[in-house]
Coordinates of C-alpha atoms in Angstrom, one line a residue:
X1 CA 105.2 103.1 116.0
X2 CA 108.8 104.3 115.9
X3 CA 108.2 105.6 112.4
X4 CA 105.1 107.4 113.5
X5 CA 107.0 109.1 116.4
X6 CA 109.7 110.2 114.0
X7 CA 107.0 111.9 111.9
X8 CA 105.4 113.5 114.9
X9 CA 108.5 115.4 116.1
X10 CA 108.2 118.2 113.5
X11 CA 104.5 118.2 114.3
X12 CA 105.3 119.0 117.9
X13 CA 107.7 121.7 117.0
X14 CA 105.3 123.2 114.5
X15 CA 102.2 123.4 116.6
X16 CA 104.1 124.5 119.7
X17 CA 105.5 127.4 117.7
X18 CA 102.2 128.5 116.4
X19 CA 100.3 128.9 119.6
X20 CA 97.1 128.7 117.5
X21 CA 95.4 132.1 117.9
X22 CA 95.5 135.0 120.4
X23 CA 95.1 134.1 124.1
X24 CA 92.7 132.7 125.1
X25 CA 92.1 130.5 122.1
X26 CA 88.6 129.8 120.7
X27 CA 88.1 126.6 122.8
X28 CA 89.0 128.6 126.0
X29 CA 86.4 131.3 125.1
X30 CA 83.7 128.8 124.3
X31 CA 84.1 126.7 127.5
X32 CA 84.6 129.8 129.7
X33 CA 81.4 131.3 128.5
X34 CA 79.4 128.1 128.6
X35 CA 80.5 127.0 132.1
X36 CA 80.9 130.6 133.5
X37 CA 84.2 129.2 134.7
X38 CA 87.2 131.6 134.5
X39 CA 89.8 128.8 134.5
X40 CA 89.3 128.3 130.8
X41 CA 90.4 131.9 130.1
X42 CA 93.9 130.7 131.1
X43 CA 93.9 127.9 128.4
X44 CA 97.5 127.5 127.4
X45 CA 97.8 126.3 123.8
X46 CA 101.5 125.3 124.1
X47 CA 100.8 123.1 127.2
X48 CA 97.7 121.7 125.5
X49 CA 99.7 120.9 122.3
X50 CA 102.1 118.8 124.3
X51 CA 99.3 116.7 125.8
X52 CA 97.6 116.5 122.4
X53 CA 100.6 115.1 120.7
X54 CA 101.1 112.5 123.4
X55 CA 97.4 111.5 123.1
X56 CA 97.7 111.2 119.4
X57 CA 100.8 109.0 119.8
X58 CA 99.0 106.7 122.2
X59 CA 95.7 106.4 120.2
X60 CA 96.7 106.5 116.6
X61 CA 98.0 102.9 116.4
X62 CA 94.3 101.8 116.6
X63 CA 93.0 104.4 114.2
X64 CA 91.8 103.3 110.7
X65 CA 93.2 106.5 109.1
X66 CA 95.9 107.9 111.4
X67 CA 97.8 109.7 108.6
X68 CA 94.7 111.6 107.5
X69 CA 93.7 112.6 111.1
X70 CA 97.3 113.7 111.8
X71 CA 97.4 115.8 108.6
X72 CA 94.1 117.5 109.5
X73 CA 95.3 118.5 113.0
X74 CA 98.7 119.5 111.7
X75 CA 97.0 121.8 109.3
X76 CA 94.8 123.2 112.1
X77 CA 97.6 123.6 114.6
X78 CA 96.1 120.9 116.9
X79 CA 93.0 123.0 117.6
X80 CA 90.2 120.8 119.0
X81 CA 87.8 121.9 116.2
X82 CA 85.1 119.2 116.9
X83 CA 84.9 120.0 120.6
X84 CA 85.0 123.7 120.0
X85 CA 82.1 123.6 117.4
X86 CA 80.0 120.7 118.4
X87 CA 80.2 120.2 122.2
X88 CA 78.1 123.2 123.2
X89 CA 75.3 122.6 120.6
X90 CA 75.0 118.9 121.5
X91 CA 76.1 117.5 118.2
X92 CA 78.8 115.4 119.9
X93 CA 76.1 113.8 122.0
X94 CA 74.2 113.2 118.7
X95 CA 77.3 111.6 117.3
X96 CA 77.4 109.2 120.3
X97 CA 73.7 108.3 119.7
X98 CA 74.4 107.5 116.1
X99 CA 77.4 105.4 117.1
X100 CA 75.4 103.4 119.7
X101 CA 72.5 102.9 117.2
X102 CA 74.9 101.5 114.5
X103 CA 73.6 98.1 115.4
X104 CA 70.7 98.8 113.0
X105 CA 73.3 98.5 110.3
X106 CA 74.7 95.3 111.7
X107 CA 77.7 96.9 113.3
X108 CA 79.0 96.3 116.8
X109 CA 78.8 99.8 118.4
X110 CA 81.9 99.0 120.5
X111 CA 84.1 99.4 117.4
X112 CA 83.4 103.1 117.5
X113 CA 84.1 103.6 121.2
X114 CA 80.9 105.5 121.7
X115 CA 80.8 104.7 125.4
X116 CA 84.3 106.1 126.0
X117 CA 83.4 109.2 124.1
X118 CA 80.2 109.6 126.2
X119 CA 82.3 109.2 129.4
X120 CA 84.6 112.0 128.3
X121 CA 81.7 114.2 127.4
X122 CA 80.2 113.6 130.9
X123 CA 83.6 114.4 132.5
X124 CA 83.8 117.7 130.6
X125 CA 80.2 118.5 131.4
X126 CA 80.7 117.9 135.1
X127 CA 82.9 121.0 135.2
X128 CA 84.9 119.8 138.2
X129 CA 88.4 120.7 137.0
X130 CA 90.3 122.8 139.6
X131 CA 92.9 123.9 137.1
X132 CA 92.6 124.3 133.3
X133 CA 95.4 121.9 132.6
X134 CA 93.4 119.1 134.1
X135 CA 91.0 119.5 131.2
X136 CA 93.7 119.1 128.5
X137 CA 93.8 115.2 128.4
X138 CA 90.0 115.0 128.4
X139 CA 89.6 117.5 125.6
X140 CA 92.4 116.0 123.5
X141 CA 91.1 112.4 123.9
X142 CA 87.5 113.5 123.3
X143 CA 88.6 115.3 120.1
X144 CA 90.6 112.5 118.6
X145 CA 88.2 109.6 119.5
X146 CA 85.3 111.7 118.1
X147 CA 87.2 112.4 114.9
X148 CA 88.1 108.8 114.4
X149 CA 84.6 107.5 115.2
X150 CA 83.0 110.1 113.0
X151 CA 85.2 109.3 110.0
X152 CA 84.8 105.5 110.4
X153 CA 81.0 105.7 110.8
X154 CA 80.6 107.8 107.7
X155 CA 83.1 105.7 105.7
X156 CA 81.5 102.4 106.7
X157 CA 78.0 103.5 105.7
X158 CA 79.0 105.2 102.5
X159 CA 81.6 102.7 101.2
X160 CA 81.2 99.6 103.3
X161 CA 83.6 98.1 105.9
X162 CA 85.4 95.8 103.4
X163 CA 87.0 96.5 100.1
X164 CA 85.9 93.5 98.0
X165 CA 88.8 93.8 95.6
X166 CA 91.2 92.9 98.4
X167 CA 89.5 89.7 99.4
X168 CA 88.1 88.3 96.2
X169 CA 90.5 87.2 93.5
X170 CA 88.1 87.6 90.6
X171 CA 86.4 90.9 91.7
X172 CA 87.1 93.4 88.9
X173 CA 84.5 96.0 89.7
X174 CA 86.2 99.3 90.6
X175 CA 84.3 100.2 93.8
X176 CA 85.0 103.7 95.1
X177 CA 86.8 103.9 98.5
X178 CA 87.3 106.7 101.0
X179 CA 90.1 109.1 100.1
X180 CA 92.0 111.6 102.3
X181 CA 90.4 114.7 100.7
X182 CA 86.9 113.4 101.4
X183 CA 87.8 112.6 105.0
X184 CA 89.4 116.1 105.5
X185 CA 86.1 117.6 104.1
X186 CA 84.2 115.5 106.6
X187 CA 86.2 116.8 109.5
X188 CA 85.5 120.3 108.2
X189 CA 81.8 119.7 108.3
X190 CA 79.6 122.6 109.5
X191 CA 77.2 120.2 111.0
X192 CA 77.9 116.7 112.3
X193 CA 74.2 115.8 112.5
X194 CA 73.5 116.9 108.9
X195 CA 76.3 114.8 107.7
X196 CA 75.4 111.7 109.8
X197 CA 71.8 112.0 108.6
X198 CA 72.8 112.3 104.9
X199 CA 75.1 109.3 105.0
X200 CA 72.3 106.9 105.9
X201 CA 71.8 104.4 103.0
X202 CA 68.7 105.4 101.0
X203 CA 68.3 102.6 98.5
X204 CA 65.1 100.7 98.6
X205 CA 67.0 97.4 98.5
X206 CA 69.2 98.3 101.5
X207 CA 66.2 99.5 103.6
X208 CA 64.3 96.3 102.8
X209 CA 67.2 94.1 103.9
X210 CA 67.7 96.3 107.0
X211 CA 64.0 95.9 108.0
X212 CA 64.3 92.2 107.6
X213 CA 67.5 92.2 109.6
X214 CA 65.8 94.0 112.5
X215 CA 62.7 91.8 112.4
X216 CA 64.3 88.4 112.7
X217 CA 66.1 86.6 115.5
X218 CA 67.3 83.7 113.3
X219 CA 71.1 83.7 113.3
X220 CA 71.6 82.3 109.7
X221 CA 69.1 84.7 108.3
X222 CA 70.6 87.7 110.0
X223 CA 74.0 86.7 108.7
X224 CA 72.9 86.5 105.1
X225 CA 71.0 89.8 105.4
X226 CA 74.0 91.5 107.0
X227 CA 76.3 90.3 104.2
X228 CA 74.1 91.7 101.5
X229 CA 73.6 95.0 103.4
X230 CA 77.3 95.3 103.2
X231 CA 77.3 94.6 99.4
X232 CA 74.7 97.4 98.9
X233 CA 77.0 99.8 100.8
X234 CA 79.8 99.3 98.3
X235 CA 80.1 102.3 96.1
X236 CA 79.6 100.7 92.7
X237 CA 80.1 102.3 89.3
X238 CA 77.1 104.3 87.9
X239 CA 75.0 102.0 85.7
X240 CA 72.4 104.6 85.0
X241 CA 68.7 103.6 84.9
X242 CA 68.9 101.3 81.9
X243 CA 71.3 98.4 82.4
X244 CA 71.8 94.6 82.3
X245 CA 72.6 92.7 85.5
X246 CA 73.8 89.1 85.8
X247 CA 73.4 87.8 89.4
X248 CA 75.5 84.7 89.7
X249 CA 73.8 83.1 92.8
X250 CA 70.4 83.6 91.1
X251 CA 71.6 82.3 87.8
X252 CA 69.6 85.1 86.1
X253 CA 70.1 87.9 83.7
X254 CA 67.8 90.9 84.2
X255 CA 67.5 94.0 82.0
X256 CA 66.3 97.0 84.1
X257 CA 64.8 100.2 82.8
X258 CA 64.3 102.4 85.9
X259 CA 62.1 100.3 88.2
X260 CA 60.8 98.2 85.3
X261 CA 62.1 94.8 84.1
X262 CA 62.6 94.8 80.3
X263 CA 63.5 91.1 80.2
X264 CA 64.7 88.3 82.5
X265 CA 66.2 85.0 81.6
X266 CA 68.1 82.0 83.0
X267 CA 71.9 81.9 82.7
X268 CA 74.6 79.3 83.1
X269 CA 77.7 80.7 84.8
X270 CA 81.2 79.4 85.5
X271 CA 81.6 76.3 87.6
X272 CA 82.8 76.6 91.2
X273 CA 86.5 76.2 91.9
X274 CA 87.7 72.8 93.2
X275 CA 87.5 72.1 96.9
X276 CA 90.8 72.8 98.6
X277 CA 91.7 75.1 95.7
X278 CA 94.2 77.3 97.7
X279 CA 96.2 74.3 98.9
X280 CA 96.2 72.6 95.5
X281 CA 97.3 75.8 93.9
X282 CA 100.3 75.9 96.2
X283 CA 101.1 72.3 95.3
X284 CA 100.9 73.2 91.6
X285 CA 103.2 76.2 92.1
X286 CA 105.8 73.8 93.5
X287 CA 105.5 71.0 91.0
X288 CA 104.6 72.9 87.8
X289 CA 102.7 69.7 86.8
X290 CA 99.4 70.4 85.0
X291 CA 97.9 67.3 86.7
X292 CA 98.3 69.2 90.0
X293 CA 96.6 72.4 88.7
X294 CA 93.2 72.9 90.3
X295 CA 90.2 74.0 88.3
X296 CA 88.8 77.4 88.7
X297 CA 86.1 78.4 86.2
X298 CA 84.3 80.9 88.4
X299 CA 82.8 83.8 86.4
X300 CA 84.5 87.0 87.4
X301 CA 82.5 90.0 88.8
X302 CA 82.9 93.0 86.5
X303 CA 81.4 96.1 85.1
X304 CA 81.5 97.0 81.4
X305 CA 79.3 97.9 78.4
X306 CA 77.9 95.6 75.7
X307 CA 79.3 97.1 72.5
X308 CA 78.9 94.4 69.8
X309 CA 77.0 91.3 68.7
X310 CA 78.5 88.5 66.7
X311 CA 76.2 86.1 64.8
X312 CA 77.7 82.7 63.9
X313 CA 80.7 83.3 66.2
X314 CA 84.0 81.5 66.0
X315 CA 85.2 80.1 69.3
X316 CA 88.9 80.8 70.0
X317 CA 89.5 78.0 72.5
X318 CA 91.5 79.1 75.5
X319 CA 94.8 77.4 76.3
X320 CA 93.5 76.1 79.6
X321 CA 90.6 74.3 77.8
X322 CA 92.9 73.0 75.1
X323 CA 95.2 71.5 77.7
X324 CA 92.5 70.1 80.0
X325 CA 89.9 68.8 77.4
X326 CA 90.7 69.2 73.7
X327 CA 94.1 67.4 74.0
X328 CA 92.6 64.4 75.6
X329 CA 89.6 64.2 73.3
X330 CA 91.9 64.4 70.2
X331 CA 94.1 61.6 71.6
X332 CA 91.1 59.4 72.3
X333 CA 89.4 60.0 69.0
X334 CA 91.5 61.1 65.9
X335 CA 88.4 62.4 64.2
X336 CA 87.1 64.4 67.2
X337 CA 88.5 67.7 65.8
X338 CA 87.1 67.5 62.3
X339 CA 83.7 66.1 63.6
X340 CA 83.6 69.1 66.0
X341 CA 84.5 71.7 63.3
X342 CA 87.7 72.5 65.3
X343 CA 90.5 73.9 63.2
X344 CA 94.1 73.5 64.4
X345 CA 96.8 76.1 63.8
X346 CA 100.6 75.8 64.1
X347 CA 102.5 79.1 64.2
X348 CA 99.2 80.8 63.0
X349 CA 99.1 78.5 59.9
X350 CA 96.1 76.2 59.4
X351 CA 96.8 72.5 59.5
X352 CA 94.9 70.9 56.6
X353 CA 94.5 67.4 58.2
X354 CA 94.5 67.6 62.0
X355 CA 93.3 64.0 62.1
X356 CA 96.8 62.9 61.2
X357 CA 98.5 64.7 64.1
X358 CA 100.3 62.2 66.5
X359 CA 99.2 63.7 69.8
X360 CA 101.3 61.4 71.9
X361 CA 104.4 63.2 70.6
X362 CA 103.3 66.4 72.4
X363 CA 103.1 67.3 76.1
X364 CA 99.8 69.0 76.9
X365 CA 101.5 71.6 79.0
X366 CA 103.6 72.7 75.9
X367 CA 101.1 72.3 73.1
X368 CA 102.4 74.3 70.1
X369 CA 98.9 74.5 68.6
X370 CA 96.0 76.9 68.7
X371 CA 92.4 75.7 68.3
X372 CA 89.4 77.4 66.8
X373 CA 85.9 76.1 66.5
X374 CA 84.2 77.3 63.3
X375 CA 80.7 78.9 63.0
X376 CA 77.7 76.6 62.8
X377 CA 75.3 74.5 64.7
X378 CA 77.8 72.5 66.7
X379 CA 79.7 75.6 67.9
X380 CA 79.8 75.7 71.8
X381 CA 78.9 79.4 71.6
X382 CA 75.7 78.7 69.7
X383 CA 74.5 81.3 67.3
X384 CA 75.3 84.6 69.1
X385 CA 78.1 86.1 71.2
X386 CA 77.6 89.4 73.1
X387 CA 80.9 91.2 73.6
X388 CA 82.0 93.8 76.2
X389 CA 85.5 95.0 77.2
X390 CA 87.1 93.1 80.0
X391 CA 90.5 91.6 80.9
X392 CA 89.2 88.1 81.5
X393 CA 88.0 87.2 77.9
X394 CA 84.5 86.8 79.3
X395 CA 81.3 87.3 77.2
X396 CA 77.6 86.4 77.1
X397 CA 76.7 83.8 74.5
X398 CA 74.2 81.4 73.2
X399 CA 74.8 77.7 73.6
X400 CA 74.3 74.5 71.7
X401 CA 73.5 72.7 74.9
X402 CA 70.1 74.0 76.1
X403 CA 69.7 71.3 78.7
X404 CA 71.8 73.3 81.2
X405 CA 69.0 75.8 81.7
X406 CA 66.9 73.0 83.2
X407 CA 69.4 72.5 86.1
X408 CA 68.9 74.1 89.5
X409 CA 72.6 74.7 90.0
X410 CA 73.7 76.3 86.7
X411 CA 77.3 76.9 87.6
X412 CA 78.5 74.7 84.8
X413 CA 80.4 76.8 82.2
X414 CA 84.1 77.5 81.8
X415 CA 83.6 81.0 82.9
X416 CA 81.6 82.8 80.3
X417 CA 77.8 83.4 80.7
X418 CA 75.4 81.3 78.6
X419 CA 72.1 83.1 78.2
X420 CA 68.7 81.4 77.7
X421 CA 67.1 83.9 75.2
X422 CA 69.9 85.2 72.9
X423 CA 67.6 86.2 70.0
X424 CA 65.3 88.3 72.2
X425 CA 68.3 89.8 73.9
X426 CA 69.8 90.7 70.5
X427 CA 66.6 92.3 69.4
X428 CA 66.5 94.5 72.4
X429 CA 70.1 95.6 71.8
X430 CA 69.8 96.5 68.1
X431 CA 66.4 98.3 68.6
X432 CA 66.0 98.5 64.8
X433 CA 63.8 96.3 62.6
X434 CA 66.1 96.4 59.6
X435 CA 69.2 95.5 61.6
X436 CA 67.3 92.8 63.5
X437 CA 66.1 91.1 60.3
X438 CA 69.6 91.2 58.9
X439 CA 70.7 89.5 62.1
X440 CA 68.0 86.9 61.9
X441 CA 68.9 86.1 58.3
X442 CA 72.5 85.3 59.4
X443 CA 71.1 82.5 61.5
X444 CA 68.6 81.4 58.8
X445 CA 65.5 82.9 60.4
X446 CA 62.9 84.6 58.2
X447 CA 62.5 88.4 58.6
X448 CA 59.8 90.0 60.8
X449 CA 59.3 92.8 58.2
X450 CA 57.8 91.4 55.0
X451 CA 59.7 94.0 52.9
X452 CA 62.9 92.2 53.8
X453 CA 61.9 88.8 52.5
X454 CA 63.6 89.4 49.1
X455 CA 67.2 89.5 50.4
X456 CA 66.5 86.8 52.9
X457 CA 65.4 84.5 50.1
X458 CA 68.6 85.5 48.2
X459 CA 70.8 84.5 51.1
X460 CA 69.0 81.1 51.5
X461 CA 69.4 80.5 47.7
X462 CA 73.1 81.1 48.0
X463 CA 73.4 78.7 50.8
X464 CA 71.4 76.0 49.0
X465 CA 73.4 76.4 45.7
X466 CA 75.5 73.2 45.5
X467 CA 77.5 74.5 42.6
X468 CA 79.2 77.0 44.9
X469 CA 80.9 76.6 48.2
X470 CA 79.1 78.5 50.9
X471 CA 81.2 79.2 54.0
X472 CA 79.4 80.3 57.1
X473 CA 81.3 83.2 58.6
X474 CA 80.8 85.5 61.6
X475 CA 78.7 88.6 61.1
X476 CA 79.1 91.7 63.3
X477 CA 76.3 93.9 64.5
X478 CA 76.3 97.0 66.8
X479 CA 73.7 97.7 69.4
X480 CA 71.7 101.0 69.1
X481 CA 74.0 102.2 71.9
X482 CA 76.2 100.4 74.3
X483 CA 74.4 99.0 77.3
X484 CA 76.0 98.9 80.8
X485 CA 76.5 95.4 82.1
X486 CA 77.2 94.4 85.7
X487 CA 78.0 90.8 86.7
X488 CA 77.5 90.7 90.4
X489 CA 77.0 88.4 93.4
X490 CA 74.0 88.9 95.6
X491 CA 72.5 86.2 97.8
X492 CA 69.6 88.1 99.4
X493 CA 67.5 91.0 97.9
X494 CA 64.0 92.3 98.0
X495 CA 61.6 91.4 95.3
X496 CA 57.8 91.8 95.2
X497 CA 57.8 92.9 98.9
X498 CA 59.6 89.8 100.1
X499 CA 63.2 88.8 100.6
X500 CA 64.6 86.3 98.1
X501 CA 67.5 84.1 99.2
X502 CA 69.9 82.1 97.1
X503 CA 72.7 79.6 97.9
X504 CA 76.3 80.8 98.2
X505 CA 77.4 79.0 95.0
X506 CA 81.0 80.3 95.1
X507 CA 81.5 80.5 98.8
X508 CA 81.9 84.2 98.6
X509 CA 79.5 84.8 101.6
X510 CA 81.9 82.7 103.8
X511 CA 84.9 84.8 102.8
X512 CA 83.1 88.1 103.3
X513 CA 81.8 87.0 106.7
X514 CA 85.3 86.2 107.8
X515 CA 86.5 89.6 106.6
X516 CA 83.7 91.4 108.5
X517 CA 84.3 89.5 111.7
X518 CA 85.8 92.5 113.7
X519 CA 82.9 94.8 112.8
X520 CA 80.1 92.4 114.0

């Protein structure tokens, strides 16, 4: 608060020197004419400025965006623009109505102080001031509370009340948040009502959740609906009308083209982090012992574009998996690596006989080796890997373990997303019969187009030729054009005119509910 008062001193001097406009100022003219009350013709801008600054100082500590509000009024010489423009025409009353009806969006109307604004409006409307200076505290407080409520209401509906990137450690989607320029533009609006009307969420999903929220009294159901209404308020990146979505709680991949579904399939996602993860992580930070390190394989939430397909992929095994799994398997079974087609590298040089490594000589937290699993049937990535830019080394891929798709809870991977129908997915991506048949040939599948049989047979003959060594290698293919991909987390949504609910597999609902506490 001391810092804010220090900043406000030049503000006082500036606006006091300005005196706004010629006497009486616009607010004086408006109120004098409206009330037919000559006291407002004596409206003293210098005296009002002093009251305004004190009111700002007393209220700003509870404002969400105090610096923006202060900057706006500094730029407008503390003129009560909202009261001047929107009191007489009733738009401040309309603002109060919108604030009080914010419960239809799951908000507690008290957070906007609509009742206090209404009382100030009533006090101004009563027109019982004996002297004009008696109106100054009412006008100043009405102006500032209205500005704060107006900004907050618009921002909450347009961007959501919570920034997910601040509460979720693996949320890498760049959601757009309110900025000072946008808020200044809001305060300069020509019509509050038009702005309030336009900011109402229009998506069919949001409206369906909202209807369900207003039509149920069940606490748990209202809670889930409210959480997902908030998710649909977040300003997500533009996916366009043709995009792929992976919804973690649903364990599904869906390719959308406008309102149509191109394909849908089951997926397996990363396993949930250990119970008590935060406390265990603190213990690991102190000890540095890998035995204390808690597991966290949760698939991150992200937005990217699928830009390439790799047939017969090589798996570059992450250090974390090498330490927690590969190391122990190799110690237990000296032939595990060769039987699993896993090659070992020391200083980027291939070790010819990894079965001879004495693993007991090495600490798993300081392994000097890198591990790669070669292409082929036993590869954990299966026959296809779908690649998109991201900072977490995450991708979509096939799997050699199809049984996982039969599970109800498919949060079982190390973080990447296993997809049920990789071949069909690849076909949709390449959108070209020649390229698709080339891709099929790489995984020993006959071509769809009979004119491509010749080179398919040639490849199969090369593979079957025992006089020559045939080494299976990765082959790269490009999609017809990159396709937007969003990996998201939605636990309730509308589908076929009913609300679908899914379990909170990562506990993200709980964390979001806590963050939204003060708005409920």
